[in-house]
PDB file of C-alpha atoms in Angstrom:
ATOM      1  CA  ASP A 151     126.703 142.206 136.028  1.00 68.00           C
ATOM      2  CA  GLN A 152     129.957 144.102 136.392  1.00 82.00           C
ATOM      3  CA  GLN A 153     129.513 146.818 138.958  1.00 92.00           C
ATOM      4  CA  VAL A 154     133.115 147.991 138.619  1.00 95.00           C
ATOM      5  CA  LYS A 155     134.559 148.434 135.155  1.00 95.00           C
ATOM      6  CA  GLN A 156     138.045 149.148 133.955  1.00 95.00           C
ATOM      7  CA  ASN A 157     137.567 149.610 130.257  1.00 92.00           C
ATOM      8  CA  SER A 158     141.218 149.861 129.293  1.00 94.00           C
ATOM      9  CA  PRO A 159     142.877 146.442 129.448  1.00 94.00           C
ATOM     10  CA  SER A 160     146.316 148.003 129.079  1.00 96.00           C
ATOM     11  CA  LEU A 161     148.187 151.286 129.093  1.00 97.00           C
ATOM     12  CA  SER A 162     151.712 152.111 127.978  1.00 98.00           C
ATOM     13  CA  VAL A 163     153.500 155.222 129.270  1.00 98.00           C
ATOM     14  CA  GLN A 164     156.986 156.664 128.974  1.00 98.00           C
ATOM     15  CA  GLU A 165     159.048 156.868 132.157  1.00 98.00           C
ATOM     16  CA  GLY A 166     158.674 160.256 133.836  1.00 97.00           C
ATOM     17  CA  ARG A 167     155.284 160.969 132.294  1.00 98.00           C
ATOM     18  CA  ILE A 168     151.870 160.752 133.934  1.00 98.00           C
ATOM     19  CA  SER A 169     149.914 157.481 134.019  1.00 98.00           C
ATOM     20  CA  ILE A 170     146.133 157.812 134.291  1.00 98.00           C
ATOM     21  CA  LEU A 171     144.112 154.709 135.031  1.00 98.00           C
ATOM     22  CA  ASN A 172     140.341 154.923 134.903  1.00 98.00           C
ATOM     23  CA  CYS A 173     137.517 153.099 136.606  1.00 98.00           C
ATOM     24  CA  ASP A 174     133.725 153.382 136.337  1.00 98.00           C
ATOM     25  CA  TYR A 175     131.115 151.972 138.660  1.00 97.00           C
ATOM     26  CA  THR A 176     127.377 151.481 138.476  1.00 96.00           C
ATOM     27  CA  ASN A 177     126.314 150.978 142.092  1.00 94.00           C
ATOM     28  CA  SER A 178     125.434 154.327 143.652  1.00 94.00           C
ATOM     29  CA  MET A 179     125.647 152.730 147.107  1.00 93.00           C
ATOM     30  CA  PHE A 180     129.424 152.352 146.855  1.00 94.00           C
ATOM     31  CA  ASP A 181     131.065 154.636 149.387  1.00 93.00           C
ATOM     32  CA  TYR A 182     134.634 153.395 149.602  1.00 94.00           C
ATOM     33  CA  PHE A 183     137.035 152.955 146.709  1.00 96.00           C
ATOM     34  CA  LEU A 184     140.482 151.429 146.547  1.00 95.00           C
ATOM     35  CA  TRP A 185     143.273 150.804 144.088  1.00 97.00           C
ATOM     36  CA  TYR A 186     145.406 147.697 144.258  1.00 97.00           C
ATOM     37  CA  LYS A 187     148.612 146.911 142.417  1.00 97.00           C
ATOM     38  CA  LYS A 188     149.590 143.395 141.422  1.00 96.00           C
ATOM     39  CA  TYR A 189     152.884 142.000 140.191  1.00 95.00           C
ATOM     40  CA  PRO A 190     153.039 138.577 138.465  1.00 92.00           C
ATOM     41  CA  ALA A 191     152.890 135.602 140.826  1.00 89.00           C
ATOM     42  CA  GLU A 192     152.063 137.851 143.776  1.00 93.00           C
ATOM     43  CA  GLY A 193     148.862 138.871 145.479  1.00 95.00           C
ATOM     44  CA  PRO A 194     147.356 142.337 145.012  1.00 95.00           C
ATOM     45  CA  THR A 195     148.746 144.965 147.371  1.00 95.00           C
ATOM     46  CA  PHE A 196     146.865 148.006 148.582  1.00 95.00           C
ATOM     47  CA  LEU A 197     147.909 151.271 146.977  1.00 97.00           C
ATOM     48  CA  ILE A 198     145.512 154.064 147.884  1.00 97.00           C
ATOM     49  CA  SER A 199     141.877 154.562 148.842  1.00 95.00           C
ATOM     50  CA  ILE A 200     139.225 157.255 148.953  1.00 96.00           C
ATOM     51  CA  SER A 201     135.887 157.528 150.688  1.00 94.00           C
ATOM     52  CA  SER A 202     132.858 159.041 149.025  1.00 94.00           C
ATOM     53  CA  ILE A 203     132.995 162.147 151.200  1.00 94.00           C
ATOM     54  CA  LYS A 204     136.168 163.228 149.416  1.00 94.00           C
ATOM     55  CA  ASP A 205     136.967 163.905 145.793  1.00 95.00           C
ATOM     56  CA  LYS A 206     140.735 163.594 145.968  1.00 97.00           C
ATOM     57  CA  ASN A 207     143.330 161.731 147.976  1.00 97.00           C
ATOM     58  CA  GLU A 208     147.103 161.919 147.531  1.00 97.00           C
ATOM     59  CA  ASP A 209     149.924 159.708 148.658  1.00 97.00           C
ATOM     60  CA  GLY A 210     153.297 160.601 147.234  1.00 97.00           C
ATOM     61  CA  ARG A 211     153.295 160.019 143.490  1.00 98.00           C
ATOM     62  CA  PHE A 212     149.778 158.542 143.600  1.00 98.00           C
ATOM     63  CA  THR A 213     146.556 160.535 143.524  1.00 98.00           C
ATOM     64  CA  VAL A 214     143.034 159.180 143.294  1.00 98.00           C
ATOM     65  CA  PHE A 215     140.204 161.380 142.040  1.00 98.00           C
ATOM     66  CA  LEU A 216     136.538 160.583 142.593  1.00 98.00           C
ATOM     67  CA  ASN A 217     133.703 162.038 140.537  1.00 97.00           C
ATOM     68  CA  LYS A 218     130.532 160.787 142.212  1.00 96.00           C
ATOM     69  CA  SER A 219     128.112 162.342 139.751  1.00 96.00           C
ATOM     70  CA  ALA A 220     129.853 160.557 136.883  1.00 97.00           C
ATOM     71  CA  LYS A 221     130.469 157.403 138.970  1.00 97.00           C
ATOM     72  CA  HIS A 222     134.058 157.568 137.885  1.00 98.00           C
ATOM     73  CA  LEU A 223     137.413 157.415 139.597  1.00 97.00           C
ATOM     74  CA  SER A 224     140.919 157.669 138.316  1.00 98.00           C
ATOM     75  CA  LEU A 225     144.406 156.964 139.572  1.00 98.00           C
ATOM     76  CA  HIS A 226     147.193 159.327 138.575  1.00 98.00           C
ATOM     77  CA  ILE A 227     150.825 158.313 138.901  1.00 98.00           C
ATOM     78  CA  VAL A 228     153.328 161.138 138.510  1.00 98.00           C
ATOM     79  CA  PRO A 229     156.079 160.660 137.552  1.00 98.00           C
ATOM     80  CA  SER A 230     155.722 157.103 136.295  1.00 98.00           C
ATOM     81  CA  GLN A 231     158.613 154.759 136.955  1.00 98.00           C
ATOM     82  CA  PRO A 232     159.482 151.371 135.410  1.00 97.00           C
ATOM     83  CA  GLY A 233     158.794 149.724 138.784  1.00 97.00           C
ATOM     84  CA  ASP A 234     155.187 150.886 138.479  1.00 98.00           C
ATOM     85  CA  SER A 235     154.663 148.360 135.673  1.00 98.00           C
ATOM     86  CA  ALA A 236     152.004 146.027 137.069  1.00 97.00           C
ATOM     87  CA  VAL A 237     148.298 145.256 136.914  1.00 97.00           C
ATOM     88  CA  TYR A 238     146.135 147.850 138.674  1.00 98.00           C
ATOM     89  CA  PHE A 239     142.770 146.860 140.092  1.00 97.00           C
ATOM     90  CA  CYS A 240     140.041 149.254 141.068  1.00 96.00           C
ATOM     91  CA  ALA A 241     137.725 148.062 143.861  1.00 95.00           C
ATOM     92  CA  ALA A 242     134.661 149.413 145.627  1.00 94.00           C
ATOM     93  CA  SER A 243     132.462 148.569 148.574  1.00 92.00           C
ATOM     94  CA  ALA A 244     129.148 149.721 149.977  1.00 90.00           C
ATOM     95  CA  ARG A 245     128.800 150.390 153.700  1.00 80.00           C
ATOM     96  CA  GLY A 246     131.394 147.894 154.835  1.00 72.00           C
ATOM     97  CA  ASN A 247     130.232 145.082 152.611  1.00 78.00           C
ATOM     98  CA  LYS A 248     132.310 142.979 150.253  1.00 85.00           C
ATOM     99  CA  LEU A 249     134.856 144.554 147.949  1.00 90.00           C
ATOM    100  CA  VAL A 250     133.964 144.322 144.265  1.00 92.00           C
ATOM    101  CA  PHE A 251     136.895 144.408 141.857  1.00 93.00           C
ATOM    102  CA  GLY A 252     137.321 145.502 138.286  1.00 94.00           C
ATOM    103  CA  ALA A 253     139.132 143.321 135.745  1.00 93.00           C
ATOM    104  CA  GLY A 254     142.375 145.266 136.023  1.00 95.00           C
ATOM    105  CA  THR A 255     144.512 147.419 133.727  1.00 97.00           C
ATOM    106  CA  ILE A 256     148.035 146.386 132.772  1.00 97.00           C
ATOM    107  CA  LEU A 257     150.361 149.375 133.042  1.00 98.00           C
ATOM    108  CA  ARG A 258     153.689 149.271 131.220  1.00 98.00           C
ATOM    109  CA  VAL A 259     156.145 152.054 131.933  1.00 98.00           C
ATOM    110  CA  LYS A 260     158.853 152.220 129.280  1.00 97.00           C
ATOM    111  CA  SER A 261     162.327 153.499 130.136  1.00 92.00           C
TER     112      SER A 261
ATOM    113  CA  ASP B 242     157.658 137.658 157.899  1.00 64.00           C
ATOM    114  CA  THR B 243     154.690 137.096 155.597  1.00 71.00           C
ATOM    115  CA  ALA B 244     151.444 138.727 156.710  1.00 92.00           C
ATOM    116  CA  VAL B 245     149.035 136.481 154.782  1.00 96.00           C
ATOM    117  CA  SER B 246     150.478 133.164 153.713  1.00 96.00           C
ATOM    118  CA  GLN B 247     148.770 130.476 151.718  1.00 96.00           C
ATOM    119  CA  THR B 248     149.942 127.036 150.707  1.00 96.00           C
ATOM    120  CA  PRO B 249     150.546 125.486 148.331  1.00 97.00           C
ATOM    121  CA  LYS B 250     151.558 128.069 145.743  1.00 96.00           C
ATOM    122  CA  TYR B 251     150.965 125.642 142.879  1.00 97.00           C
ATOM    123  CA  LEU B 252     148.565 122.718 142.817  1.00 97.00           C
ATOM    124  CA  VAL B 253     148.258 120.391 139.843  1.00 97.00           C
ATOM    125  CA  THR B 254     145.730 117.601 140.144  1.00 97.00           C
ATOM    126  CA  GLN B 255     143.404 115.318 138.231  1.00 97.00           C
ATOM    127  CA  MET B 256     139.705 115.787 137.725  1.00 97.00           C
ATOM    128  CA  GLY B 257     137.654 114.198 140.456  1.00 97.00           C
ATOM    129  CA  ASN B 258     140.275 114.589 143.186  1.00 97.00           C
ATOM    130  CA  ASP B 259     139.764 116.409 146.488  1.00 97.00           C
ATOM    131  CA  LYS B 260     142.258 119.086 147.506  1.00 97.00           C
ATOM    132  CA  SER B 261     142.762 121.725 150.185  1.00 97.00           C
ATOM    133  CA  ILE B 262     144.384 125.142 150.248  1.00 98.00           C
ATOM    134  CA  LYS B 263     145.497 126.586 153.574  1.00 97.00           C
ATOM    135  CA  CYS B 264     145.675 130.214 154.624  1.00 97.00           C
ATOM    136  CA  GLU B 265     147.055 131.891 157.715  1.00 97.00           C
ATOM    137  CA  GLN B 266     147.368 135.554 158.670  1.00 97.00           C
ATOM    138  CA  ASN B 267     149.478 137.054 161.438  1.00 96.00           C
ATOM    139  CA  LEU B 268     148.030 140.572 161.265  1.00 94.00           C
ATOM    140  CA  GLY B 269     145.525 140.114 164.064  1.00 93.00           C
ATOM    141  CA  HIS B 270     142.664 140.651 161.612  1.00 93.00           C
ATOM    142  CA  ASP B 271     139.192 139.356 162.375  1.00 91.00           C
ATOM    143  CA  THR B 272     137.901 138.869 158.840  1.00 93.00           C
ATOM    144  CA  MET B 273     139.249 136.510 156.174  1.00 94.00           C
ATOM    145  CA  TYR B 274     138.275 135.871 152.589  1.00 95.00           C
ATOM    146  CA  TRP B 275     138.709 133.610 149.619  1.00 96.00           C
ATOM    147  CA  TYR B 276     138.788 135.208 146.182  1.00 95.00           C
ATOM    148  CA  LYS B 277     138.992 133.487 142.810  1.00 95.00           C
ATOM    149  CA  GLN B 278     140.730 135.029 139.818  1.00 94.00           C
ATOM    150  CA  ASP B 279     139.405 133.366 136.716  1.00 86.00           C
ATOM    151  CA  SER B 280     140.751 133.261 133.166  1.00 80.00           C
ATOM    152  CA  LYS B 281     139.255 136.701 132.469  1.00 77.00           C
ATOM    153  CA  LYS B 282     141.312 138.046 135.393  1.00 81.00           C
ATOM    154  CA  PHE B 283     138.324 139.146 137.478  1.00 85.00           C
ATOM    155  CA  LEU B 284     138.819 138.842 141.220  1.00 91.00           C
ATOM    156  CA  LYS B 285     135.562 137.462 142.596  1.00 92.00           C
ATOM    157  CA  ILE B 286     134.764 136.893 146.221  1.00 92.00           C
ATOM    158  CA  MET B 287     133.789 133.374 147.199  1.00 94.00           C
ATOM    159  CA  PHE B 288     133.583 133.372 150.994  1.00 92.00           C
ATOM    160  CA  SER B 289     134.213 135.583 153.960  1.00 91.00           C
ATOM    161  CA  TYR B 290     134.520 134.748 157.640  1.00 90.00           C
ATOM    162  CA  ASN B 291     134.355 137.188 160.521  1.00 88.00           C
ATOM    163  CA  ASN B 292     135.533 135.824 163.874  1.00 85.00           C
ATOM    164  CA  LYS B 293     135.123 132.289 162.544  1.00 83.00           C
ATOM    165  CA  GLU B 294     131.561 132.975 161.432  1.00 87.00           C
ATOM    166  CA  LEU B 295     130.621 132.679 157.760  1.00 88.00           C
ATOM    167  CA  ILE B 296     129.308 136.077 156.633  1.00 87.00           C
ATOM    168  CA  ILE B 297     129.591 135.933 152.848  1.00 85.00           C
ATOM    169  CA  ASN B 298     128.851 132.891 150.760  1.00 84.00           C
ATOM    170  CA  GLU B 299     128.591 133.801 147.098  1.00 86.00           C
ATOM    171  CA  THR B 300     127.116 131.530 144.469  1.00 79.00           C
ATOM    172  CA  VAL B 301     129.794 128.893 144.698  1.00 88.00           C
ATOM    173  CA  PRO B 302     129.253 125.153 144.073  1.00 90.00           C
ATOM    174  CA  ASN B 303     128.909 123.285 147.337  1.00 91.00           C
ATOM    175  CA  ARG B 304     131.951 121.237 146.339  1.00 95.00           C
ATOM    176  CA  PHE B 305     133.814 124.218 147.815  1.00 95.00           C
ATOM    177  CA  SER B 306     133.821 124.247 151.605  1.00 94.00           C
ATOM    178  CA  PRO B 307     135.669 126.827 153.679  1.00 93.00           C
ATOM    179  CA  LYS B 308     136.712 126.094 157.232  1.00 93.00           C
ATOM    180  CA  SER B 309     137.934 128.565 159.814  1.00 92.00           C
ATOM    181  CA  PRO B 310     139.327 126.835 162.907  1.00 91.00           C
ATOM    182  CA  ASP B 311     140.274 130.194 164.417  1.00 91.00           C
ATOM    183  CA  LYS B 312     140.484 133.873 163.459  1.00 91.00           C
ATOM    184  CA  ALA B 313     143.961 133.477 161.978  1.00 94.00           C
ATOM    185  CA  HIS B 314     143.190 130.580 159.640  1.00 95.00           C
ATOM    186  CA  LEU B 315     140.824 130.033 156.745  1.00 95.00           C
ATOM    187  CA  ASN B 316     141.182 126.888 154.674  1.00 96.00           C
ATOM    188  CA  LEU B 317     139.436 125.972 151.446  1.00 97.00           C
ATOM    189  CA  HIS B 318     138.552 122.390 150.650  1.00 97.00           C
ATOM    190  CA  ILE B 319     137.426 121.442 147.169  1.00 96.00           C
ATOM    191  CA  ASN B 320     135.750 118.101 146.426  1.00 96.00           C
ATOM    192  CA  SER B 321     135.471 116.379 143.064  1.00 97.00           C
ATOM    193  CA  LEU B 322     137.599 118.899 141.204  1.00 97.00           C
ATOM    194  CA  GLU B 323     136.484 119.905 137.721  1.00 96.00           C
ATOM    195  CA  LEU B 324     138.366 121.438 134.792  1.00 95.00           C
ATOM    196  CA  GLY B 325     136.526 124.734 135.339  1.00 93.00           C
ATOM    197  CA  ASP B 326     137.957 125.023 138.836  1.00 95.00           C
ATOM    198  CA  SER B 327     141.356 125.860 137.332  1.00 95.00           C
ATOM    199  CA  ALA B 328     142.132 129.396 138.488  1.00 95.00           C
ATOM    200  CA  VAL B 329     144.223 131.364 140.948  1.00 96.00           C
ATOM    201  CA  TYR B 330     142.755 131.400 144.440  1.00 97.00           C
ATOM    202  CA  PHE B 331     143.671 134.257 146.769  1.00 97.00           C
ATOM    203  CA  CYS B 332     143.230 134.373 150.488  1.00 97.00           C
ATOM    204  CA  ALA B 333     142.886 137.799 152.104  1.00 96.00           C
ATOM    205  CA  SER B 334     142.245 139.347 155.489  1.00 95.00           C
ATOM    206  CA  SER B 335     141.036 142.661 156.860  1.00 92.00           C
ATOM    207  CA  LEU B 336     140.311 144.397 160.126  1.00 89.00           C
ATOM    208  CA  GLY B 337     136.559 144.629 160.127  1.00 81.00           C
ATOM    209  CA  ARG B 338     134.345 144.077 157.123  1.00 76.00           C
ATOM    210  CA  GLY B 339     134.714 145.752 153.750  1.00 68.00           C
ATOM    211  CA  GLY B 340     137.939 147.477 154.649  1.00 74.00           C
ATOM    212  CA  LYS B 341     141.389 147.345 153.188  1.00 88.00           C
ATOM    213  CA  LEU B 342     142.286 143.784 152.242  1.00 92.00           C
ATOM    214  CA  PHE B 343     145.690 142.192 152.603  1.00 94.00           C
ATOM    215  CA  PHE B 344     146.199 139.371 150.128  1.00 96.00           C
ATOM    216  CA  GLY B 345     148.254 136.226 150.090  1.00 96.00           C
ATOM    217  CA  SER B 346     150.384 135.448 147.053  1.00 96.00           C
ATOM    218  CA  GLY B 347     147.815 133.102 145.534  1.00 96.00           C
ATOM    219  CA  THR B 348     147.486 129.414 144.734  1.00 97.00           C
ATOM    220  CA  GLN B 349     147.551 128.478 141.068  1.00 96.00           C
ATOM    221  CA  LEU B 350     145.225 125.485 140.752  1.00 96.00           C
ATOM    222  CA  SER B 351     145.405 123.456 137.551  1.00 96.00           C
ATOM    223  CA  VAL B 352     142.933 120.633 137.072  1.00 96.00           C
ATOM    224  CA  LEU B 353     143.885 118.199 134.310  1.00 95.00           C
TER     225      LEU B 353
END
């Protein structure tokens, strides 16, 4: 039972444009959401997070939006750069319990 | 100065062997984890230790045994390796439970 779903296995975007990565979840108890970025042969690295009391969090070129009623979050990268090409994982946890990850979306930013 | 380091990076072995993967973190975190990334690329939690105490033990065959000698180390021992154990295993740590995880670079295990 996948509680966190990333329905797009891959996304291709032109350099300088916006990348939008989507994530859906089913567990209404989730109250903390994170995005991780992973390069080949490396471990995932933390990118940005948001708690359920907010609907938006920004950090430089990265913004995460949370829509609790739709159980949906998205990561916006503006402007996209070739170095952003990686696998992006969405993750969620409920009240300090284990993090549950999605299957990841491969982002390719073309120059 | 690596924050979460795990060794070895690659492990190729025969079915039926016993192997260990070691993990160390120098972040002063109190919680450590083992995750498995299978062929479908899902990252699934296997175990978690908080202050050397096992707090999460997912449905993992008991051939897998974690050991935490202290807060900075969490090792994974696997007995009687099977073909299906082939995967990438990631160690991670966090301050407190369920917070931001810091991952090691992974161990690619191939069972032949």
